[in-house]
Short mmCIF file of C-alpha atoms in Angstrom, two decimals:
data_model
loop_
_atom_site.label_atom_id
_atom_site.label_comp_id
_atom_site.label_asym_id
_atom_site.label_seq_id
_atom_site.Cartn_x
_atom_site.Cartn_y
_atom_site.Cartn_z
CA MET A 3 125.74 -10.94 -96.66
CA CYS A 4 123.11 -11.05 -94.04
CA GLN A 5 121.60 -14.09 -93.48
CA ASP A 6 117.82 -12.63 -94.23
CA CYS A 7 119.59 -11.93 -97.90
CA PHE A 8 120.91 -15.31 -98.39
CA ALA A 9 117.25 -16.81 -97.18
CA THR A 10 115.72 -15.11 -100.17
CA LEU A 11 118.11 -17.42 -102.57
CA GLU A 12 116.18 -19.98 -104.45
CA ILE A 13 119.54 -22.48 -104.21
CA GLN A 14 118.64 -25.71 -106.41
CA THR A 15 118.26 -28.75 -104.36
CA VAL A 16 118.40 -31.18 -107.74
CA HIS A 17 121.34 -31.59 -109.77
CA LYS A 18 120.60 -31.91 -113.74
CA LYS A 19 123.07 -33.80 -115.58
CA PHE A 20 125.28 -31.75 -118.14
CA CYS A 21 127.39 -33.08 -120.89
CA GLY A 22 129.33 -30.76 -123.32
CA LYS A 23 131.89 -31.64 -125.83
CA ASN A 24 134.50 -31.73 -123.20
CA LEU A 25 133.05 -30.90 -119.81
CA ASP A 26 131.61 -34.04 -118.40
CA ASP A 27 129.32 -32.35 -115.93
CA LEU A 28 128.68 -28.80 -114.67
CA TYR A 29 127.02 -27.47 -110.81
CA PHE A 30 125.51 -24.33 -110.39
CA PRO A 31 123.29 -23.48 -107.61
CA ILE A 32 121.46 -20.44 -108.99
CA ASP A 33 120.54 -18.74 -112.04
CA TYR A 34 122.34 -15.33 -112.59
CA GLN A 35 119.11 -13.40 -113.50
CA LYS A 36 118.60 -13.10 -109.88
CA PHE A 37 119.20 -9.70 -108.98
CA LEU A 38 121.06 -10.16 -105.77
CA ILE A 39 123.59 -12.61 -107.64
CA LYS A 40 124.06 -10.66 -110.21
CA LYS A 41 125.47 -7.38 -107.84
CA LEU A 42 127.21 -9.80 -105.65
CA ILE A 43 129.11 -10.89 -108.88
CA GLN A 44 129.44 -7.76 -110.28
CA PHE A 45 130.75 -6.11 -106.71
CA PHE A 46 133.21 -8.96 -106.86
CA LYS A 47 134.83 -8.97 -110.18
CA TYR A 48 134.25 -5.15 -110.93
CA PRO A 49 134.63 -1.69 -108.89
CA PRO A 50 134.73 -1.69 -106.15
CA LEU A 51 136.19 -5.29 -106.40
CA ILE A 52 135.42 -6.88 -103.18
CA LYS A 53 137.65 -9.75 -102.40
CA GLU A 54 135.82 -10.72 -99.28
CA LEU A 55 132.36 -11.83 -101.55
CA ALA A 56 134.30 -15.10 -102.33
CA LYS A 57 133.34 -15.98 -99.29
CA ASP A 58 129.58 -15.50 -99.41
CA LEU A 59 129.74 -16.58 -103.15
CA SER A 60 131.41 -19.99 -101.93
CA GLN A 61 128.80 -20.39 -99.66
CA ILE A 62 126.16 -20.30 -102.10
CA ILE A 63 127.84 -23.36 -104.08
CA VAL A 64 128.42 -25.13 -100.92
CA SER A 65 124.54 -24.86 -99.74
CA HIS A 66 123.92 -26.56 -103.08
CA PHE A 67 125.94 -29.65 -102.72
CA LEU A 68 124.54 -29.89 -98.90
CA LEU A 69 120.77 -29.41 -100.08
CA LEU A 70 121.58 -31.97 -103.12
CA GLU A 71 119.08 -34.85 -102.87
CA GLU A 72 121.89 -37.37 -104.31
CA LYS A 73 125.23 -36.30 -102.57
CA ALA A 74 128.37 -35.80 -104.90
CA ASN A 75 131.59 -37.34 -103.87
CA PHE A 76 134.28 -35.46 -105.28
CA SER A 77 136.86 -36.91 -102.53
CA ASP A 78 139.58 -38.24 -105.28
CA PHE A 79 139.26 -34.78 -107.36
CA LEU A 80 141.82 -31.87 -107.74
CA ILE A 81 140.49 -28.60 -108.11
CA LEU A 82 141.46 -25.58 -110.58
CA PRO A 83 140.51 -22.31 -111.00
CA ILE A 84 139.88 -20.65 -114.74
CA PRO A 85 143.12 -18.94 -114.80
CA LEU A 86 143.25 -14.77 -115.55
CA SER A 87 146.00 -13.18 -117.91
CA LYS A 88 148.68 -11.30 -116.19
CA LYS A 89 147.31 -8.39 -117.49
CA LYS A 90 143.52 -8.70 -116.11
CA LEU A 91 145.05 -10.40 -112.75
CA LYS A 92 147.32 -7.10 -112.49
CA TRP A 93 144.27 -5.00 -112.88
CA ARG A 94 142.10 -6.71 -110.33
CA GLY A 95 144.36 -7.83 -107.60
CA PHE A 96 143.29 -11.28 -107.33
CA ASN A 97 141.73 -14.32 -109.83
CA GLN A 98 138.05 -14.10 -108.53
CA SER A 99 137.72 -17.98 -109.94
CA GLU A 100 141.16 -18.92 -107.47
CA GLU A 101 139.15 -17.27 -104.56
CA ILE A 102 136.55 -19.32 -104.84
CA ALA A 103 138.17 -22.47 -105.49
CA LYS A 104 140.35 -21.92 -102.21
CA GLU A 105 136.96 -22.00 -100.30
CA LEU A 106 135.64 -25.14 -102.41
CA ALA A 107 139.17 -27.04 -101.53
CA ASN A 108 138.59 -26.45 -97.73
CA PHE A 109 134.55 -27.94 -97.95
CA PHE A 110 135.50 -30.98 -99.98
CA LYS A 111 139.01 -31.53 -98.63
CA ILE A 112 140.69 -31.90 -101.51
CA PRO A 113 143.90 -30.50 -103.10
CA LEU A 114 143.72 -27.00 -104.78
CA ILE A 115 146.19 -26.56 -107.67
CA SER A 116 146.39 -23.28 -109.13
CA ASN A 117 149.42 -22.84 -111.29
CA CYS A 118 148.91 -25.92 -113.62
CA LEU A 119 146.35 -24.40 -116.31
CA VAL A 120 147.57 -20.70 -117.26
CA LYS A 121 146.43 -18.17 -119.57
CA LYS A 122 148.90 -17.75 -122.37
CA LYS A 123 147.70 -14.79 -124.29
CA GLU A 124 145.50 -12.00 -123.40
CA THR A 125 141.58 -12.19 -124.73
CA GLU A 126 138.72 -9.68 -124.90
CA ASP A 127 136.17 -9.90 -122.03
CA GLN A 128 133.71 -12.46 -123.23
CA VAL A 129 130.79 -10.57 -121.69
CA ASN A 130 131.17 -8.17 -124.68
CA LEU A 131 130.97 -11.12 -127.36
CA GLY A 132 128.79 -13.19 -128.99
CA GLU A 133 128.53 -16.93 -129.11
CA LYS A 134 130.51 -17.68 -131.89
CA GLU A 135 132.76 -14.79 -130.88
CA ARG A 136 133.46 -16.23 -127.25
CA LYS A 137 134.63 -19.41 -128.88
CA GLU A 138 137.28 -17.85 -131.09
CA ASN A 139 138.29 -15.30 -128.41
CA VAL A 140 139.47 -18.37 -126.05
CA LYS A 141 140.30 -20.91 -128.72
CA GLY A 142 144.15 -21.50 -127.78
CA ALA A 143 144.13 -19.34 -124.73
CA PHE A 144 145.01 -21.88 -121.92
CA LEU A 145 148.10 -23.64 -121.16
CA VAL A 146 148.69 -26.68 -119.12
CA LEU A 147 152.08 -26.45 -117.23
CA GLU A 148 153.54 -29.79 -115.23
CA ARG A 149 151.09 -31.98 -117.06
CA GLU A 150 152.09 -35.03 -114.53
CA LYS A 151 150.37 -32.80 -111.73
CA ILE A 152 146.83 -33.81 -113.51
CA PHE A 153 147.66 -36.77 -115.78
CA LYS A 154 144.66 -39.35 -115.22
CA LYS A 155 143.28 -37.12 -112.38
CA LYS A 156 139.85 -35.94 -111.79
CA ILE A 157 139.22 -32.51 -112.15
CA LEU A 158 136.76 -29.96 -110.57
CA LEU A 159 137.23 -26.90 -112.88
CA VAL A 160 136.03 -23.66 -110.83
CA ASP A 161 134.80 -20.32 -112.35
CA ASP A 162 132.33 -17.63 -111.54
CA VAL A 163 129.66 -17.75 -114.18
CA PHE A 164 128.83 -20.14 -117.06
CA THR A 165 127.09 -18.86 -120.01
CA THR A 166 127.50 -20.33 -123.35
CA GLY A 167 130.37 -22.40 -121.68
CA SER A 168 133.13 -21.64 -124.04
CA THR A 169 135.73 -20.57 -121.45
CA MET A 170 134.91 -23.82 -119.44
CA GLU A 171 134.84 -26.38 -122.83
CA GLU A 172 138.08 -24.81 -124.14
CA ALA A 173 139.77 -25.12 -120.61
CA ALA A 174 138.68 -28.60 -120.23
CA ARG A 175 139.71 -29.35 -124.04
CA VAL A 176 143.03 -28.41 -122.98
CA LEU A 177 143.16 -30.53 -119.68
CA LYS A 178 141.90 -33.57 -121.38
CA GLU A 179 144.63 -33.35 -123.99
CA ALA A 180 147.15 -33.08 -121.43
CA GLY A 181 145.44 -36.57 -119.92
CA ALA A 182 142.92 -35.12 -117.46
CA LYS A 183 140.27 -38.08 -116.91
CA ILE A 184 137.37 -36.08 -116.09
CA VAL A 185 136.53 -32.37 -115.93
CA ILE A 186 133.43 -31.46 -114.06
CA GLY A 187 132.69 -27.83 -113.94
CA ILE A 188 131.77 -25.71 -110.75
CA VAL A 189 130.34 -21.90 -110.91
CA VAL A 190 128.05 -19.51 -108.50
CA ALA A 191 125.55 -19.10 -111.27
CA ARG A 192 124.51 -20.11 -115.02
CA ALA A 193 123.27 -17.17 -116.97
CA LYS A 194 121.59 -16.99 -120.40
CA PRO A 195 123.40 -15.57 -123.40
CA GLY A 196 123.29 -11.89 -123.14
CA THR A 197 122.24 -11.41 -119.82
CA ASP A 198 126.02 -11.30 -118.26
CA LYS A 199 127.03 -8.23 -118.92
CA PRO A 200 127.90 -6.04 -116.22
CA GLU A 201 125.59 -3.22 -115.18
CA LEU A 202 128.42 -0.92 -113.97
CA THR A 203 126.32 1.57 -112.40
CA ILE A 204 126.73 1.04 -108.80
CA GLY A 205 124.21 2.00 -106.00
#
C-alpha cells in the first residue's frame, strides 16, 4: 500500500472500552466498511492470497496505537492468534491472524505463542452465517494445549475482522477456562453484521 492510500485511512485516535462476555476489551483501528480496507483484507484472505499484506494491515493497527491519546501498555502480555483448522491452513498456506500477530509481537516486544490455542474441528466460514449460527458454528471449536503457557497470563488475541464477536468470544472463553487472567482482542477492522462477506470479483 502506497503512502497516499495510507493517508486516506481514517484511523481512530480514541479507544472506546469494550466489554464482552469473555473478552475484556477490543482494539480496532478502522471500520471494515471502508472500500480500501475491504479490498486489502479480501486480497489477504482470499485469492490472490497476498501474504505480504500482513505488513500493511499490521501497520494500520500499529498506527492506531501510536495515535491513541491514552497509550496502551501491553509489556506484560502474551500475544496469540486465532487459529485455523488444518484444512483451511492447507488451502490458504498461512494463518492470516498469525501473520498479523508476528508483526504486532515485534512492535509491542512481547512473546508470540502460536501453537497453544488450536482449532480442533472444522467449521463453516463465519461470513456465510447469521449471528446465532456463528455462535453455534464455533462452539467447542478451540482447545488450549500446554495450559501452563497461558496460566495466570494476560493475553492479546489477534484476528483480522471482528463482526459479531462469536469467534473471539469463544476463543476467550476457552483461554479463561484454561487459566488466562485477561484476554484483550486486537483486529484490523470491525464490521457490521452482514457486511463482511467477501466480494470475490477481483478487479
